Tab-separated table of C-alpha atoms in Angstrom:
chain	number	residue	atom	x	y	z
H	1	UNK	CA	27.919	-64.911	-95.070
H	2	UNK	CA	29.431	-66.397	-98.193
H	3	UNK	CA	31.518	-63.829	-100.012
H	4	UNK	CA	33.723	-64.270	-103.057
H	5	UNK	CA	37.292	-62.962	-103.052
H	6	UNK	CA	38.618	-62.028	-106.478
H	7	UNK	CA	42.279	-61.578	-107.390
H	8	UNK	CA	44.655	-61.506	-110.328
H	9	UNK	CA	43.848	-58.150	-111.854
H	10	UNK	CA	46.418	-55.591	-112.866
H	11	UNK	CA	47.673	-53.126	-115.449
H	12	UNK	CA	48.573	-54.697	-118.779
H	13	UNK	CA	49.045	-53.694	-122.388
H	14	UNK	CA	46.611	-54.450	-125.187
H	15	UNK	CA	47.188	-57.973	-126.448
H	16	UNK	CA	48.431	-59.271	-123.098
H	17	UNK	CA	46.838	-61.953	-120.935
H	18	UNK	CA	45.636	-62.171	-117.346
H	19	UNK	CA	44.198	-64.940	-115.225
H	20	UNK	CA	41.658	-63.983	-112.599
H	21	UNK	CA	40.756	-66.153	-109.622
H	22	UNK	CA	37.729	-66.129	-107.373
H	23	UNK	CA	37.726	-68.081	-104.127
H	24	UNK	CA	34.424	-68.707	-102.386
H	25	UNK	CA	34.562	-69.823	-98.762
H	26	UNK	CA	31.673	-71.741	-97.258
H	27	UNK	CA	28.326	-72.072	-98.966
H	28	UNK	CA	27.631	-74.708	-101.589
H	29	UNK	CA	30.221	-73.801	-104.206
H	30	UNK	CA	30.418	-77.301	-105.706
H	31	UNK	CA	26.709	-77.198	-106.484
H	32	UNK	CA	26.542	-73.596	-107.697
H	33	UNK	CA	26.852	-72.304	-111.214
H	34	UNK	CA	29.267	-69.394	-111.178
H	35	UNK	CA	29.681	-66.312	-113.293
H	36	UNK	CA	32.058	-63.447	-113.939
H	37	UNK	CA	30.774	-59.921	-114.402
H	38	UNK	CA	32.495	-56.595	-114.972
H	39	UNK	CA	31.688	-53.059	-113.900
H	40	UNK	CA	32.779	-49.752	-115.332
H	41	UNK	CA	31.903	-46.562	-113.401
H	42	UNK	CA	28.761	-44.999	-114.791
H	43	UNK	CA	27.710	-48.133	-116.670
H	44	UNK	CA	25.576	-51.129	-115.835
H	45	UNK	CA	27.280	-54.265	-114.608
H	46	UNK	CA	27.930	-56.528	-117.602
H	47	UNK	CA	27.821	-60.319	-117.770
H	48	UNK	CA	31.102	-61.839	-118.978
H	49	UNK	CA	30.989	-65.629	-118.607
H	50	UNK	CA	29.295	-68.443	-116.697
H	51	UNK	CA	30.092	-72.042	-115.881
H	52	UNK	CA	27.806	-74.805	-114.677
H	53	UNK	CA	28.322	-76.444	-111.297
H	54	UNK	CA	30.133	-79.400	-112.846
H	55	UNK	CA	32.181	-77.329	-115.265
H	56	UNK	CA	30.757	-79.215	-118.220
H	57	UNK	CA	28.943	-76.231	-119.681
H	58	UNK	CA	30.054	-72.646	-120.265
H	59	UNK	CA	28.494	-69.516	-121.719
H	60	UNK	CA	30.124	-66.269	-122.852
H	61	UNK	CA	29.263	-62.712	-123.703
H	62	UNK	CA	29.769	-62.295	-127.435
H	63	UNK	CA	32.274	-59.519	-126.713
H	64	UNK	CA	34.696	-61.960	-125.074
H	65	UNK	CA	33.961	-65.237	-126.845
H	66	UNK	CA	37.136	-66.742	-128.248
H	67	UNK	CA	39.366	-64.605	-126.019
H	68	UNK	CA	38.230	-65.477	-122.476
H	69	UNK	CA	37.908	-68.915	-120.883
H	70	UNK	CA	36.075	-69.655	-117.648
H	71	UNK	CA	36.967	-72.734	-115.611
H	72	UNK	CA	36.617	-74.009	-112.061
H	73	UNK	CA	38.246	-76.249	-109.487
H	74	UNK	CA	35.613	-77.478	-107.044
H	75	UNK	CA	38.250	-78.994	-104.770
H	76	UNK	CA	39.632	-75.487	-104.254
H	77	UNK	CA	36.297	-73.626	-104.275
H	78	UNK	CA	37.758	-71.501	-107.039
H	79	UNK	CA	36.563	-70.223	-110.387
H	80	UNK	CA	38.990	-68.774	-112.933
H	81	UNK	CA	38.822	-66.422	-115.870
H	82	UNK	CA	41.657	-66.678	-118.380
H	83	UNK	CA	41.711	-63.516	-120.448
H	84	UNK	CA	43.751	-63.415	-123.644
H	85	UNK	CA	44.166	-60.779	-126.348
H	86	UNK	CA	43.007	-58.091	-123.949
H	87	UNK	CA	41.589	-54.876	-125.360
H	88	UNK	CA	41.213	-51.425	-123.820
H	89	UNK	CA	37.453	-51.961	-123.679
H	90	UNK	CA	38.034	-54.865	-121.284
H	91	UNK	CA	39.109	-52.356	-118.626
H	92	UNK	CA	36.776	-52.783	-115.642
H	93	UNK	CA	36.410	-54.167	-112.151
H	94	UNK	CA	35.794	-57.894	-112.479
H	95	UNK	CA	33.542	-59.679	-109.986
H	96	UNK	CA	32.300	-63.205	-109.555
H	97	UNK	CA	29.187	-64.608	-107.941
H	98	UNK	CA	26.861	-67.555	-108.156
H	99	UNK	CA	24.369	-67.415	-111.004
H	100	UNK	CA	21.225	-68.978	-112.338
H	101	UNK	CA	22.829	-70.712	-115.295
H	102	UNK	CA	19.594	-70.658	-117.293
H	103	UNK	CA	19.550	-66.889	-117.655
H	104	UNK	CA	22.960	-65.978	-116.212
H	105	UNK	CA	21.246	-63.870	-113.560
H	106	UNK	CA	23.463	-63.185	-110.531
H	107	UNK	CA	21.978	-64.670	-107.365
H	108	UNK	CA	24.834	-64.644	-104.852
H	109	UNK	CA	26.833	-62.140	-102.853
H	110	UNK	CA	29.327	-59.752	-104.359
H	111	UNK	CA	32.939	-59.325	-103.334
H	112	UNK	CA	35.198	-56.325	-103.836
H	113	UNK	CA	36.246	-57.356	-107.311
H	114	UNK	CA	39.623	-57.038	-108.969
H	115	UNK	CA	40.624	-54.152	-111.229
H	116	UNK	CA	41.771	-54.889	-114.757
H	117	UNK	CA	43.251	-52.009	-116.703
H	118	UNK	CA	44.314	-52.455	-120.313
H	119	UNK	CA	46.364	-49.711	-121.889
H	120	UNK	CA	46.342	-49.314	-125.654
């Protein structure tokens, strides 16, 4: 079964940057639109960003637009999330999966995620 593996999280201060990575083994990564989501205990999973299969199109949650950048390397089956100017409200477990780019609905498997904690 195709399962993403996220990494790159950590504990940082407000205003710092982090770069998350998500490696997807097997499947049809090069043909899949991919998305990042985040989860806080007790809250619904929230869409963060999506990228089309070719990387030519991206879409962001208004809460992160201008601070986060999603990108991908199809040769490495990897999608990235560059997070700048981090805020305490960005604290969450970050997960990636394949998405329907039209409505950003998650359609793939979930991995364990990577924890991002931003201290103010």
